[in-house]
Structures are given as C-alpha cells and as structure tokens.
mmCIF file of C-alpha atoms in Angstrom:
data_model
loop_
_atom_site.group_PDB
_atom_site.id
_atom_site.type_symbol
_atom_site.label_atom_id
_atom_site.label_comp_id
_atom_site.label_asym_id
_atom_site.label_seq_id
_atom_site.Cartn_x
_atom_site.Cartn_y
_atom_site.Cartn_z
ATOM 1 C CA MET Z 1 -0.034 -0.063 0.060
ATOM 2 C CA LEU Z 2 1.300 3.433 -0.927
ATOM 3 C CA ASP Z 3 1.269 6.288 1.661
ATOM 4 C CA VAL Z 4 -0.128 8.687 -0.925
ATOM 5 C CA ALA Z 5 -1.617 8.034 -4.348
ATOM 6 C CA VAL Z 6 -2.380 10.733 -6.978
ATOM 7 C CA ILE Z 7 -5.590 10.209 -8.992
ATOM 8 C CA GLU Z 8 -5.023 11.521 -12.585
ATOM 9 C CA GLU Z 9 -7.954 9.880 -14.464
ATOM 10 C CA PRO Z 10 -11.322 11.728 -14.403
ATOM 11 C CA ALA Z 11 -13.295 8.635 -13.995
ATOM 12 C CA ALA Z 12 -11.208 7.472 -11.023
ATOM 13 C CA ALA Z 13 -11.572 10.897 -9.381
ATOM 14 C CA GLU Z 14 -15.386 10.568 -10.004
ATOM 15 C CA ALA Z 15 -15.299 7.096 -8.362
ATOM 16 C CA SER Z 16 -13.345 8.256 -5.313
ATOM 17 C CA LEU Z 17 -15.667 11.156 -4.784
ATOM 18 C CA ASP Z 18 -18.776 8.975 -4.284
ATOM 19 C CA PRO Z 19 -19.774 9.263 -0.709
ATOM 20 C CA ILE Z 20 -20.243 5.423 -0.340
ATOM 21 C CA ARG Z 21 -16.916 4.667 -2.221
ATOM 22 C CA SER Z 22 -14.924 7.053 -0.108
ATOM 23 C CA ARG Z 23 -16.293 5.434 2.964
ATOM 24 C CA ILE Z 24 -15.193 1.970 1.739
ATOM 25 C CA LEU Z 25 -11.673 3.535 0.779
ATOM 26 C CA ALA Z 26 -11.313 4.701 4.273
ATOM 27 C CA ALA Z 27 -12.600 1.474 5.804
ATOM 28 C CA LEU Z 28 -10.050 -0.616 3.516
ATOM 29 C CA ALA Z 29 -7.095 0.787 5.131
ATOM 30 C CA GLU Z 30 -7.097 -2.475 6.666
ATOM 31 C CA PRO Z 31 -8.072 -5.429 4.359
ATOM 32 C CA GLY Z 32 -11.723 -6.525 4.210
ATOM 33 C CA SER Z 33 -14.346 -8.586 2.421
ATOM 34 C CA ALA Z 34 -17.633 -7.252 1.198
ATOM 35 C CA ALA Z 35 -19.256 -9.045 4.033
ATOM 36 C CA MET Z 36 -17.016 -7.424 6.556
ATOM 37 C CA LEU Z 37 -17.510 -3.976 5.024
ATOM 38 C CA ALA Z 38 -21.346 -4.413 4.844
ATOM 39 C CA ALA Z 39 -21.297 -5.138 8.546
ATOM 40 C CA ARG Z 40 -18.878 -2.497 9.375
ATOM 41 C CA LEU Z 41 -20.684 0.456 7.274
ATOM 42 C CA GLY Z 42 -24.144 -0.950 7.702
ATOM 43 C CA LEU Z 43 -24.818 -1.292 3.995
ATOM 44 C CA PRO Z 44 -26.188 -4.283 1.970
ATOM 45 C CA ARG Z 45 -23.635 -6.558 0.898
ATOM 46 C CA GLN Z 46 -24.803 -6.452 -2.696
ATOM 47 C CA LYS Z 47 -24.346 -2.699 -2.782
ATOM 48 C CA VAL Z 48 -20.833 -3.104 -1.247
ATOM 49 C CA ASN Z 49 -19.804 -5.589 -3.839
ATOM 50 C CA TYR Z 50 -21.129 -3.322 -6.679
ATOM 51 C CA HIS Z 51 -18.888 -0.388 -5.356
ATOM 52 C CA LEU Z 52 -16.008 -2.612 -4.713
ATOM 53 C CA LYS Z 53 -15.851 -3.785 -8.293
ATOM 54 C CA GLU Z 54 -16.089 -0.106 -9.459
ATOM 55 C CA LEU Z 55 -13.210 0.935 -6.982
ATOM 56 C CA GLU Z 56 -11.170 -2.026 -8.339
ATOM 57 C CA ARG Z 57 -11.855 -1.138 -11.966
ATOM 58 C CA HIS Z 58 -10.039 2.237 -11.434
ATOM 59 C CA ALA Z 59 -7.312 0.716 -9.330
ATOM 60 C CA LEU Z 60 -8.415 2.374 -6.138
ATOM 61 C CA VAL Z 61 -8.715 -0.990 -4.437
ATOM 62 C CA GLU Z 62 -6.811 -4.295 -4.992
ATOM 63 C CA LEU Z 63 -7.361 -7.933 -4.200
ATOM 64 C CA VAL Z 64 -5.035 -9.216 -1.589
ATOM 65 C CA GLU Z 65 -6.611 -12.774 -0.744
ATOM 66 C CA GLU Z 66 -9.261 -15.227 -1.661
ATOM 67 C CA ARG Z 67 -10.758 -17.309 1.167
ATOM 68 C CA ARG Z 68 -12.568 -20.542 0.497
ATOM 69 C CA LYS Z 69 -15.538 -20.929 2.735
ATOM 70 C CA GLY Z 70 -17.530 -24.089 1.740
ATOM 71 C CA ASN Z 71 -18.983 -23.484 -1.769
ATOM 72 C CA VAL Z 72 -18.285 -19.633 -1.410
ATOM 73 C CA THR Z 73 -14.984 -17.839 -2.200
ATOM 74 C CA GLU Z 74 -14.570 -14.720 -0.068
ATOM 75 C CA ARG Z 75 -12.600 -11.872 -1.801
ATOM 76 C CA VAL Z 76 -10.513 -9.749 0.550
ATOM 77 C CA TYR Z 77 -9.560 -6.162 -0.607
ATOM 78 C CA ARG Z 78 -7.598 -3.383 0.687
ATOM 79 C CA ALA Z 79 -7.059 0.304 -0.555
ATOM 80 C CA THR Z 80 -4.125 0.761 -2.847
ATOM 81 C CA ALA Z 81 -3.132 3.813 -0.820
ATOM 82 C CA ALA Z 82 -3.495 5.087 2.767
ATOM 83 C CA SER Z 83 -4.666 8.544 1.402
ATOM 84 C CA TYR Z 84 -5.393 10.075 -2.087
ATOM 85 C CA VAL Z 85 -4.938 13.245 -3.827
ATOM 86 C CA ILE Z 86 -6.842 14.255 -6.962
ATOM 87 C CA SER Z 87 -4.586 15.852 -9.539
ATOM 88 C CA PRO Z 88 -5.849 18.829 -11.327
ATOM 89 C CA SER Z 89 -5.082 16.949 -14.631
ATOM 90 C CA ALA Z 90 -8.221 15.087 -13.937
ATOM 91 C CA LEU Z 91 -9.983 18.351 -14.681
ATOM 92 C CA ALA Z 92 -7.638 19.421 -17.473
ATOM 93 C CA ALA Z 93 -10.024 21.760 -19.235
ATOM 94 C CA VAL Z 94 -10.547 23.892 -16.106
ATOM 95 C CA SER Z 95 -7.339 23.291 -14.175
ATOM 96 C CA PRO Z 96 -5.634 26.455 -13.071
ATOM 97 C CA ASP Z 97 -2.587 27.885 -15.066
ATOM 98 C CA PRO Z 98 -0.091 29.838 -13.160
ATOM 99 C CA SER Z 99 1.258 31.536 -16.264
ATOM 100 C CA ARG Z 100 -2.115 33.231 -17.086
ATOM 101 C CA ALA Z 101 -1.845 36.040 -14.495
ATOM 102 C CA PRO Z 102 1.226 35.783 -12.463
ATOM 103 C CA ASP Z 103 0.708 38.001 -9.247
ATOM 104 C CA GLN Z 104 2.760 37.443 -6.089
ATOM 105 C CA LEU Z 105 0.218 39.014 -4.038
ATOM 106 C CA SER Z 106 -2.676 36.962 -5.284
ATOM 107 C CA ALA Z 107 -4.134 33.991 -3.282
ATOM 108 C CA ARG Z 108 -5.541 32.458 -6.401
ATOM 109 C CA TRP Z 109 -2.187 32.589 -7.962
ATOM 110 C CA LEU Z 110 -0.801 30.840 -5.051
ATOM 111 C CA LEU Z 111 -3.488 28.098 -5.524
ATOM 112 C CA ALA Z 112 -2.705 27.823 -9.249
ATOM 113 C CA LEU Z 113 1.028 27.334 -8.036
ATOM 114 C CA GLY Z 114 -0.074 24.499 -5.675
ATOM 115 C CA SER Z 115 -2.240 22.829 -8.325
ATOM 116 C CA ARG Z 116 0.628 22.816 -10.711
ATOM 117 C CA LEU Z 117 2.781 21.362 -7.878
ATOM 118 C CA VAL Z 118 0.314 18.533 -7.241
ATOM 119 C CA GLN Z 119 -0.059 17.938 -11.036
ATOM 120 C CA GLU Z 120 3.740 17.650 -11.591
ATOM 121 C CA VAL Z 121 4.810 15.820 -8.634
ATOM 122 C CA GLY Z 122 1.838 13.496 -9.116
ATOM 123 C CA ALA Z 123 2.936 12.565 -12.693
ATOM 124 C CA LEU Z 124 6.463 12.062 -11.435
ATOM 125 C CA LEU Z 125 5.119 9.635 -8.907
ATOM 126 C CA SER Z 126 3.030 7.751 -11.240
ATOM 127 C CA GLY Z 127 6.122 7.394 -13.734
ATOM 128 C CA ALA Z 128 8.625 6.530 -11.026
ATOM 129 C CA SER Z 129 6.101 3.802 -9.697
ATOM 130 C CA ARG Z 130 5.829 2.100 -13.049
ATOM 131 C CA ALA Z 131 9.578 2.215 -13.294
ATOM 132 C CA GLY Z 132 10.199 1.156 -9.800
ATOM 133 C CA ARG Z 133 12.217 4.217 -8.912
ATOM 134 C CA ARG Z 134 12.113 6.892 -6.360
ATOM 135 C CA VAL Z 135 11.400 10.623 -7.090
ATOM 136 C CA ALA Z 136 14.086 13.234 -5.788
ATOM 137 C CA THR Z 137 12.399 16.052 -4.283
ATOM 138 C CA PHE Z 138 12.843 18.479 -1.298
ATOM 139 C CA GLY Z 139 10.367 20.314 0.959
ATOM 140 C CA ILE Z 140 10.179 22.789 3.751
ATOM 141 C CA ASP Z 141 7.191 23.413 5.954
ATOM 142 C CA ALA Z 142 7.587 26.052 8.704
ATOM 143 C CA GLU Z 143 5.284 28.357 10.650
ATOM 144 C CA VAL Z 144 6.072 31.773 11.338
ATOM 145 C CA ARG Z 145 3.975 34.474 13.390
ATOM 146 C CA PHE Z 146 4.446 38.155 12.432
ATOM 147 C CA ALA Z 147 3.816 41.023 14.571
ATOM 148 C CA SER Z 148 2.548 43.222 11.902
ATOM 149 C CA ALA Z 149 1.591 43.180 8.310
ATOM 150 C CA GLY Z 150 4.790 45.295 7.696
ATOM 151 C CA ASP Z 151 6.941 42.618 9.149
ATOM 152 C CA ARG Z 152 5.412 40.077 6.918
ATOM 153 C CA GLY Z 153 5.916 42.233 3.831
ATOM 154 C CA ALA Z 154 9.653 42.643 4.867
ATOM 155 C CA PHE Z 155 9.956 38.780 5.584
ATOM 156 C CA ALA Z 156 8.558 38.019 2.075
ATOM 157 C CA GLU Z 157 10.902 40.731 0.331
ATOM 158 C CA GLU Z 158 14.032 39.230 2.205
ATOM 159 C CA LEU Z 159 12.830 35.710 1.366
ATOM 160 C CA ALA Z 160 12.379 36.666 -2.451
ATOM 161 C CA GLU Z 161 15.957 38.145 -2.604
ATOM 162 C CA ALA Z 162 17.449 35.316 -0.940
ATOM 163 C CA VAL Z 163 15.627 32.795 -3.548
ATOM 164 C CA ALA Z 164 16.533 34.958 -6.459
ATOM 165 C CA GLU Z 165 20.184 35.021 -5.297
ATOM 166 C CA LEU Z 166 20.351 31.144 -4.744
ATOM 167 C CA VAL Z 167 18.709 30.506 -8.146
ATOM 168 C CA GLY Z 168 21.073 32.928 -9.906
ATOM 169 C CA ARG Z 169 24.071 31.084 -8.272
ATOM 170 C CA TYR Z 170 23.132 27.531 -9.210
ATOM 171 C CA HIS Z 171 21.079 27.923 -12.415
ATOM 172 C CA ASP Z 172 23.127 26.629 -15.399
ATOM 173 C CA GLU Z 173 21.127 26.657 -18.619
ATOM 174 C CA ALA Z 174 23.874 25.079 -20.546
ATOM 175 C CA ALA Z 175 24.911 22.335 -18.304
ATOM 176 C CA PRO Z 176 25.464 19.090 -20.246
ATOM 177 C CA GLY Z 177 23.007 16.440 -18.671
ATOM 178 C CA GLY Z 178 21.404 19.013 -16.366
ATOM 179 C CA ARG Z 179 17.948 18.621 -15.073
ATOM 180 C CA SER Z 180 15.216 21.298 -14.772
ATOM 181 C CA HIS Z 181 13.672 21.631 -11.330
ATOM 182 C CA ARG Z 182 10.667 23.667 -10.178
ATOM 183 C CA LEU Z 183 10.871 25.761 -7.006
ATOM 184 C CA VAL Z 184 7.928 27.068 -5.336
ATOM 185 C CA VAL Z 185 7.756 29.241 -2.332
ATOM 186 C CA GLY Z 186 4.353 30.200 -0.705
ATOM 187 C CA LEU Z 187 3.250 32.236 2.298
ATOM 188 C CA HIS Z 188 -0.242 32.097 3.615
ATOM 189 C CA GLN Z 189 -2.185 32.580 6.833
ATOM 190 C CA ILE Z 190 -3.329 29.274 8.717
ATOM 191 C CA PRO Z 191 -7.120 29.048 8.828
ATOM 192 C CA GLY Z 192 -8.753 28.703 12.201
ATOM 193 C CA ARG Z 193 -5.714 29.754 14.171
ATOM 194 C CA PRO Z 194 -5.580 32.726 16.542
ATOM 195 C CA GLY Z 195 -4.420 35.618 14.334
ATOM 196 C CA GLY Z 196 -4.920 33.470 11.205
ATOM 197 C CA GLU Z 197 -8.103 34.954 10.039
ATOM 198 C CA THR Z 198 -9.028 38.634 8.933
ATOM 199 C CA THR Z 199 -12.493 40.350 8.650
ATOM 200 C CA ALA Z 200 -11.314 42.876 6.367
ATOM 201 C CA PRO Z 201 -8.930 42.920 3.396
ATOM 202 C CA GLU Z 202 -5.370 44.065 4.172
ATOM 203 C CA PRO Z 203 -3.307 46.543 2.285
ATOM 204 C CA PRO Z 204 -1.177 45.323 -0.502
ATOM 205 C CA THR Z 205 1.993 45.249 1.743
ATOM 206 C CA ALA Z 206 1.689 41.752 2.881
ATOM 207 C CA PRO Z 207 2.065 39.195 -0.025
ATOM 208 C CA GLU Z 208 0.460 35.741 0.308
ATOM 209 C CA SER Z 209 3.058 34.369 -2.068
ATOM 210 C CA PRO Z 210 6.412 35.908 -1.922
ATOM 211 C CA THR Z 211 7.989 34.045 -4.944
ATOM 212 C CA GLY Z 212 7.479 31.429 -7.302
ATOM 213 C CA GLN Z 213 10.533 30.535 -9.661
ATOM 214 C CA GLU Z 214 12.027 28.011 -11.539
ATOM 215 C CA ASN Z 215 15.364 26.470 -10.778
ATOM 216 C CA ARG Z 216 17.061 24.884 -13.648
ATOM 217 C CA ARG Z 217 19.901 22.628 -12.637
#
C-alpha cells in the first residue's frame, strides 16, 4: 500500500468522490471482504460488492486474498493507498494555469502554483512507480507568526531576494545533462488559528505568495 496516491484519471476521480465509495476506501485501510465492510458500514452486501468492483476497476482497491468457505469464495480487498490526492489533470480543461496571470500578491495565483505542484509531482510519482524508482524532491514546511503586516511584507521581500540569489548562483542553462527543477515558495495565513483570520482585506503590503521561480539545474 502506498502512503499517498495521486488520482489523474477523471473517471477514477469521480469514483473516489462518491460518498459510499470514499467510506469504503477509508475502511479498507485494513483489508476486508464485502461481508466485513457491509457489517462495518451498515450497508447491504450487494451494494458493497458493486462499489468494490467499481473501485477495483479504477485501481483504487486491490485484491489481496481469496478465502474458500464451503462453496463460497470470499474476496479480501484493501485500498491501494492510505490517502489519495486528485490531480488537477483530472479536470484538465478547467485546471488553473499559473502562467495566465502571475501575481505574487494573489491568493488565487498561489492556489494555481499549488495545483501545478500537485499535477507535476503526481505525474513524477506515477512514472517512478511504474519504473520502480524513487522521485528526488525536497520540501520545507515552517510556521512563522508576524507582529504586523509590515513585518510580513519585509519577510517576503527578504525571502524573495534570498531565493533569487540562490537561483542565480546555481542555475546553469547550458549544463550538459542538467535537469530542470521547479521551486515554489508560498506564504499564507493558517485558517482557524488565532491571528490567522482577517475580517477585512489588508493593504497590499503583505504578500500571500512571496515568490515562485523555476530553478534549472
């Protein structure tokens, strides 16, 4: 079982979003049969069987064991991943494009960057899984509490300068055998935290996305 699987096919995304099927996926973090799931979820076994077949058809669950009980064969399934992320490629016609309106102060542009991140890393994971290889990535996750919007703006400015300096130092367009990498840096408030919600728009001195650049190596 994978830790995270990225759903790229529209039909698989639709299957995963069905309320009953999402409950089945959650229940199949541990292997179970249709009879076990029916009892656990309070659903008719016939209905569970139908949804299991649809989930299996889209590779969201997999058969792990068949148990013979008299004249009946019990099929035991498990989810193919502990959790799932739907790639924007599943909605290709309406997926956000960061190149349309780059704006470091726009929350919507930050979402577009995040969507592209999911789509690109998801494609890398899918390809690496088929090839039996790992994906080389790096991530940083940090929290910072600012005393004022001015401090947040100053932080964003310094961060943007530091990233630009690093990109300029290591970027080599002509390197033989070099590989292009994407670097995305985002800054946003944490919903639901004290000081993490605003009741009115703030002046444009506090960017929500300080920088988004491409690092070519």
